Every structure is written in C-alpha cells, then in structure tokens.
Amino acid sequence: MKRWILISLTLVPFIAGHIINSTLAIPVLGIALYYVLPLLTTVFWFWLARQYARNWRTIPALLIGNGAGIFALFFDLWQRTGGSDSTINLTLAYVSQLFSNSAPTYLLAKVAVLFEKQPNFVGERSIIALHILSVLYMAGVFFMGMMWEKKQHKR
C-alpha cells in the first residue's frame, strides 16, 4: 500500500470520534455506535499497524502512525492547561478530543477516575487522564499490530 494512503488512514480515528460525538444524542443509534465503533476502530488500528510494519521500521512507523493522536493530545493539554476559558479555541478543543473518543472510553474511564482526589468524581484530572490513556491505548494497539506483522513476516 502506498505511504500517502497509510498516512491518510491515520485520520480514521478522528472520523470515528466525530461520528460518536455527532450521534450520541440519538437514542438507540448513538449508544450502539458509542459501544461498537471504538471496538471497530481498534480492529482497524491493529490492521493499519500491520500495513505500516510492511512499509516502515518500527520507531518511525509508531511516530507517523500515532502522530495525529500525539498532536491531538498535545493540543488538548494545551487548551486545558494553557489559559483561561476566554482563550480556548473551541474548534481546536473539539478536534483534539476526537482521536481519544475513538478509543473505548467506557473501559478506560474506570482507570481515569482513579486520578481524582475525590472518589467517584469526574473532574479535570480524570478528563486529562482519560485522554492520555486513550492515546496510550491506541499506541499500544498499534504497537501490537506491528509486532504481529513482524512476527508473521519472519516465518
């Protein structure tokens, strides 16, 4: 597969995150997509990592494949901690959260809540932790996909 196509496919989690955000208010469809689409995105991310393993070495592939997610994390942290509410760019804040929305946040949120000082409270710390955990989750899936392909290719 051509490299520019692979790089373009790294935007799929953003599209999945946008679909999840857009349909969440729709009664049955929104909840179904909220649970199913992150799992499908995980399978896709594993497959994409296998394609990357065929075209790049491990470290460049990890950085290129997860680069959009890393930038999204950086921009999200910058928007949350870099200023006041009046300086937040809403478009940038929305787009920077899309990558993490494509991860199964319903599983990762149970860990993210542990970062709060108060029990069973969702605040700024747990939201930041959830975003970091989501990017780490996607990077881990990507790494496993690459290692799977490298192992298969050695045989």
mmCIF file of C-alpha atoms in Angstrom:
data_model
loop_
_atom_site.group_PDB
_atom_site.id
_atom_site.type_symbol
_atom_site.label_atom_id
_atom_site.label_comp_id
_atom_site.label_asym_id
_atom_site.label_seq_id
_atom_site.Cartn_x
_atom_site.Cartn_y
_atom_site.Cartn_z
ATOM 1 C CA MET A 1 0.000 0.000 0.000
ATOM 2 C CA LYS A 2 1.294 3.465 -0.821
ATOM 3 C CA ARG A 3 2.656 5.519 2.031
ATOM 4 C CA TRP A 4 0.421 8.544 1.428
ATOM 5 C CA ILE A 5 -2.636 6.302 1.726
ATOM 6 C CA LEU A 6 -1.350 4.913 5.015
ATOM 7 C CA ILE A 7 -0.746 8.402 6.356
ATOM 8 C CA SER A 8 -4.253 9.432 5.258
ATOM 9 C CA LEU A 9 -5.754 6.423 7.034
ATOM 10 C CA THR A 10 -4.354 7.667 10.357
ATOM 11 C CA LEU A 11 -7.232 10.161 10.322
ATOM 12 C CA VAL A 12 -9.855 7.399 10.611
ATOM 13 C CA PRO A 13 -9.953 7.629 14.444
ATOM 14 C CA PHE A 14 -10.833 11.321 14.115
ATOM 15 C CA ILE A 15 -13.711 10.435 11.791
ATOM 16 C CA ALA A 16 -14.885 7.714 14.173
ATOM 17 C CA GLY A 17 -14.679 10.157 17.099
ATOM 18 C CA HIS A 18 -16.730 12.699 15.150
ATOM 19 C CA ILE A 19 -19.378 10.093 14.331
ATOM 20 C CA ILE A 20 -19.564 9.092 18.001
ATOM 21 C CA ASN A 21 -19.901 12.731 19.107
ATOM 22 C CA SER A 22 -22.484 13.526 16.437
ATOM 23 C CA THR A 23 -24.742 10.546 17.069
ATOM 24 C CA LEU A 24 -24.548 10.275 20.862
ATOM 25 C CA ALA A 25 -27.798 12.206 21.310
ATOM 26 C CA ILE A 26 -29.734 9.842 19.010
ATOM 27 C CA PRO A 27 -31.465 7.387 21.376
ATOM 28 C CA VAL A 28 -30.659 3.894 20.091
ATOM 29 C CA LEU A 29 -28.139 4.538 17.330
ATOM 30 C CA GLY A 30 -25.941 6.789 19.471
ATOM 31 C CA ILE A 31 -25.484 4.283 22.263
ATOM 32 C CA ALA A 32 -24.910 1.426 19.802
ATOM 33 C CA LEU A 33 -22.226 3.409 17.983
ATOM 34 C CA TYR A 34 -20.707 4.528 21.292
ATOM 35 C CA TYR A 35 -20.053 0.896 22.227
ATOM 36 C CA VAL A 36 -19.363 -0.681 18.816
ATOM 37 C CA LEU A 37 -17.426 1.966 16.872
ATOM 38 C CA PRO A 38 -14.433 2.105 19.282
ATOM 39 C CA LEU A 39 -14.084 -1.665 19.028
ATOM 40 C CA LEU A 40 -14.180 -1.484 15.230
ATOM 41 C CA THR A 41 -11.657 1.353 15.319
ATOM 42 C CA THR A 42 -9.395 -0.814 17.489
ATOM 43 C CA VAL A 43 -9.550 -3.639 14.934
ATOM 44 C CA PHE A 44 -8.876 -1.154 12.124
ATOM 45 C CA TRP A 45 -5.953 0.375 14.058
ATOM 46 C CA PHE A 46 -4.430 -3.099 14.504
ATOM 47 C CA TRP A 47 -4.811 -3.765 10.769
ATOM 48 C CA LEU A 48 -3.326 -0.375 9.850
ATOM 49 C CA ALA A 49 -0.331 -1.046 12.076
ATOM 50 C CA ARG A 50 0.281 -4.268 10.188
ATOM 51 C CA GLN A 51 0.320 -2.275 6.946
ATOM 52 C CA TYR A 52 2.742 0.220 8.477
ATOM 53 C CA ALA A 53 5.047 -2.624 9.558
ATOM 54 C CA ARG A 54 5.386 -3.647 5.925
ATOM 55 C CA ASN A 55 6.481 -0.175 4.816
ATOM 56 C CA TRP A 56 8.461 1.379 7.688
ATOM 57 C CA ARG A 57 10.784 0.467 10.504
ATOM 58 C CA THR A 58 9.278 0.222 13.991
ATOM 59 C CA ILE A 59 10.074 3.614 15.547
ATOM 60 C CA PRO A 60 9.228 5.779 12.500
ATOM 61 C CA ALA A 61 6.041 3.782 11.956
ATOM 62 C CA LEU A 62 4.956 4.279 15.568
ATOM 63 C CA LEU A 63 5.623 8.007 15.375
ATOM 64 C CA ILE A 64 3.984 8.505 11.989
ATOM 65 C CA GLY A 65 1.021 6.235 12.719
ATOM 66 C CA ASN A 66 0.295 7.771 16.111
ATOM 67 C CA GLY A 67 1.493 11.269 15.251
ATOM 68 C CA ALA A 68 -2.008 12.637 14.796
ATOM 69 C CA GLY A 69 -3.040 11.249 18.172
ATOM 70 C CA ILE A 70 0.058 12.655 19.853
ATOM 71 C CA PHE A 71 -0.613 16.086 18.337
ATOM 72 C CA ALA A 72 -4.249 15.853 19.416
ATOM 73 C CA LEU A 73 -3.124 15.062 22.958
ATOM 74 C CA PHE A 74 -0.686 17.970 22.920
ATOM 75 C CA PHE A 75 -3.351 20.404 21.693
ATOM 76 C CA ASP A 76 -5.887 19.124 24.192
ATOM 77 C CA LEU A 77 -3.464 19.548 27.090
ATOM 78 C CA TRP A 78 -2.516 22.988 25.796
ATOM 79 C CA GLN A 79 -6.173 24.039 25.572
ATOM 80 C CA ARG A 80 -6.983 22.706 29.043
ATOM 81 C CA THR A 81 -3.945 23.968 30.925
ATOM 82 C CA GLY A 82 -2.636 26.824 28.793
ATOM 83 C CA GLY A 83 -5.002 29.620 29.675
ATOM 84 C CA SER A 84 -8.406 30.765 30.733
ATOM 85 C CA ASP A 85 -11.811 29.887 29.331
ATOM 86 C CA SER A 86 -11.788 33.011 27.184
ATOM 87 C CA THR A 87 -8.610 31.923 25.339
ATOM 88 C CA ILE A 88 -9.860 28.447 24.367
ATOM 89 C CA ASN A 89 -10.328 27.840 20.657
ATOM 90 C CA LEU A 90 -13.499 25.733 20.552
ATOM 91 C CA THR A 91 -12.763 24.231 17.158
ATOM 92 C CA LEU A 92 -9.300 23.134 18.223
ATOM 93 C CA ALA A 93 -10.662 21.828 21.524
ATOM 94 C CA TYR A 94 -13.305 19.774 19.687
ATOM 95 C CA VAL A 95 -10.925 18.331 17.080
ATOM 96 C CA SER A 96 -8.263 17.499 19.665
ATOM 97 C CA GLN A 97 -10.718 15.262 21.531
ATOM 98 C CA LEU A 98 -11.843 13.250 18.505
ATOM 99 C CA PHE A 99 -8.860 10.881 18.486
ATOM 100 C CA SER A 100 -9.387 9.861 22.100
ATOM 101 C CA ASN A 101 -13.131 9.445 21.526
ATOM 102 C CA SER A 102 -12.398 6.628 19.086
ATOM 103 C CA ALA A 103 -10.853 4.552 21.898
ATOM 104 C CA PRO A 104 -13.179 2.565 24.184
ATOM 105 C CA THR A 105 -13.554 5.317 26.769
ATOM 106 C CA TYR A 106 -16.201 3.325 28.614
ATOM 107 C CA LEU A 107 -13.428 0.919 29.649
ATOM 108 C CA LEU A 108 -10.658 3.470 30.155
ATOM 109 C CA ALA A 109 -12.815 5.826 32.235
ATOM 110 C CA LYS A 110 -12.769 3.365 35.142
ATOM 111 C CA VAL A 111 -8.990 3.860 35.341
ATOM 112 C CA ALA A 112 -9.097 7.614 34.666
ATOM 113 C CA VAL A 113 -11.357 8.244 37.669
ATOM 114 C CA LEU A 114 -8.617 6.875 39.928
ATOM 115 C CA PHE A 115 -6.582 10.045 39.280
ATOM 116 C CA GLU A 116 -9.107 12.253 41.111
ATOM 117 C CA LYS A 117 -8.669 13.181 44.758
ATOM 118 C CA GLN A 118 -12.353 12.560 45.498
ATOM 119 C CA PRO A 119 -13.761 9.075 44.925
ATOM 120 C CA ASN A 120 -16.318 8.600 42.130
ATOM 121 C CA PHE A 121 -15.812 12.134 40.813
ATOM 122 C CA VAL A 122 -15.131 13.127 37.225
ATOM 123 C CA GLY A 123 -13.166 16.342 37.042
ATOM 124 C CA GLU A 124 -10.367 17.933 35.066
ATOM 125 C CA ARG A 125 -7.786 15.382 36.235
ATOM 126 C CA SER A 126 -9.825 12.397 35.141
ATOM 127 C CA ILE A 127 -10.602 14.005 31.768
ATOM 128 C CA ILE A 128 -6.917 14.645 31.124
ATOM 129 C CA ALA A 129 -6.067 11.131 32.337
ATOM 130 C CA LEU A 130 -8.724 9.672 30.017
ATOM 131 C CA HIS A 131 -7.249 11.475 27.036
ATOM 132 C CA ILE A 132 -3.720 10.287 27.896
ATOM 133 C CA LEU A 133 -4.941 6.719 28.479
ATOM 134 C CA SER A 134 -6.801 6.758 25.156
ATOM 135 C CA VAL A 135 -3.702 7.793 23.223
ATOM 136 C CA LEU A 136 -1.625 5.191 25.075
ATOM 137 C CA TYR A 137 -4.288 2.561 24.324
ATOM 138 C CA MET A 138 -4.268 3.375 20.611
ATOM 139 C CA ALA A 139 -0.450 3.424 20.549
ATOM 140 C CA GLY A 140 -0.404 0.046 22.323
ATOM 141 C CA VAL A 141 -2.812 -1.473 19.814
ATOM 142 C CA PHE A 142 -0.719 -0.025 17.005
ATOM 143 C CA PHE A 143 2.462 -1.478 18.502
ATOM 144 C CA MET A 144 0.862 -4.907 18.921
ATOM 145 C CA GLY A 145 -0.299 -4.841 15.298
ATOM 146 C CA MET A 146 3.184 -4.006 14.133
ATOM 147 C CA MET A 147 4.760 -6.740 16.230
ATOM 148 C CA TRP A 148 2.182 -9.247 14.985
ATOM 149 C CA GLU A 149 3.077 -8.434 11.377
ATOM 150 C CA LYS A 150 6.816 -8.577 12.058
ATOM 151 C CA LYS A 151 6.371 -11.967 13.729
ATOM 152 C CA GLN A 152 4.289 -13.259 10.802
ATOM 153 C CA HIS A 153 6.797 -11.913 8.303
ATOM 154 C CA LYS A 154 9.718 -13.757 9.979
ATOM 155 C CA ARG A 155 8.067 -17.137 9.387
#
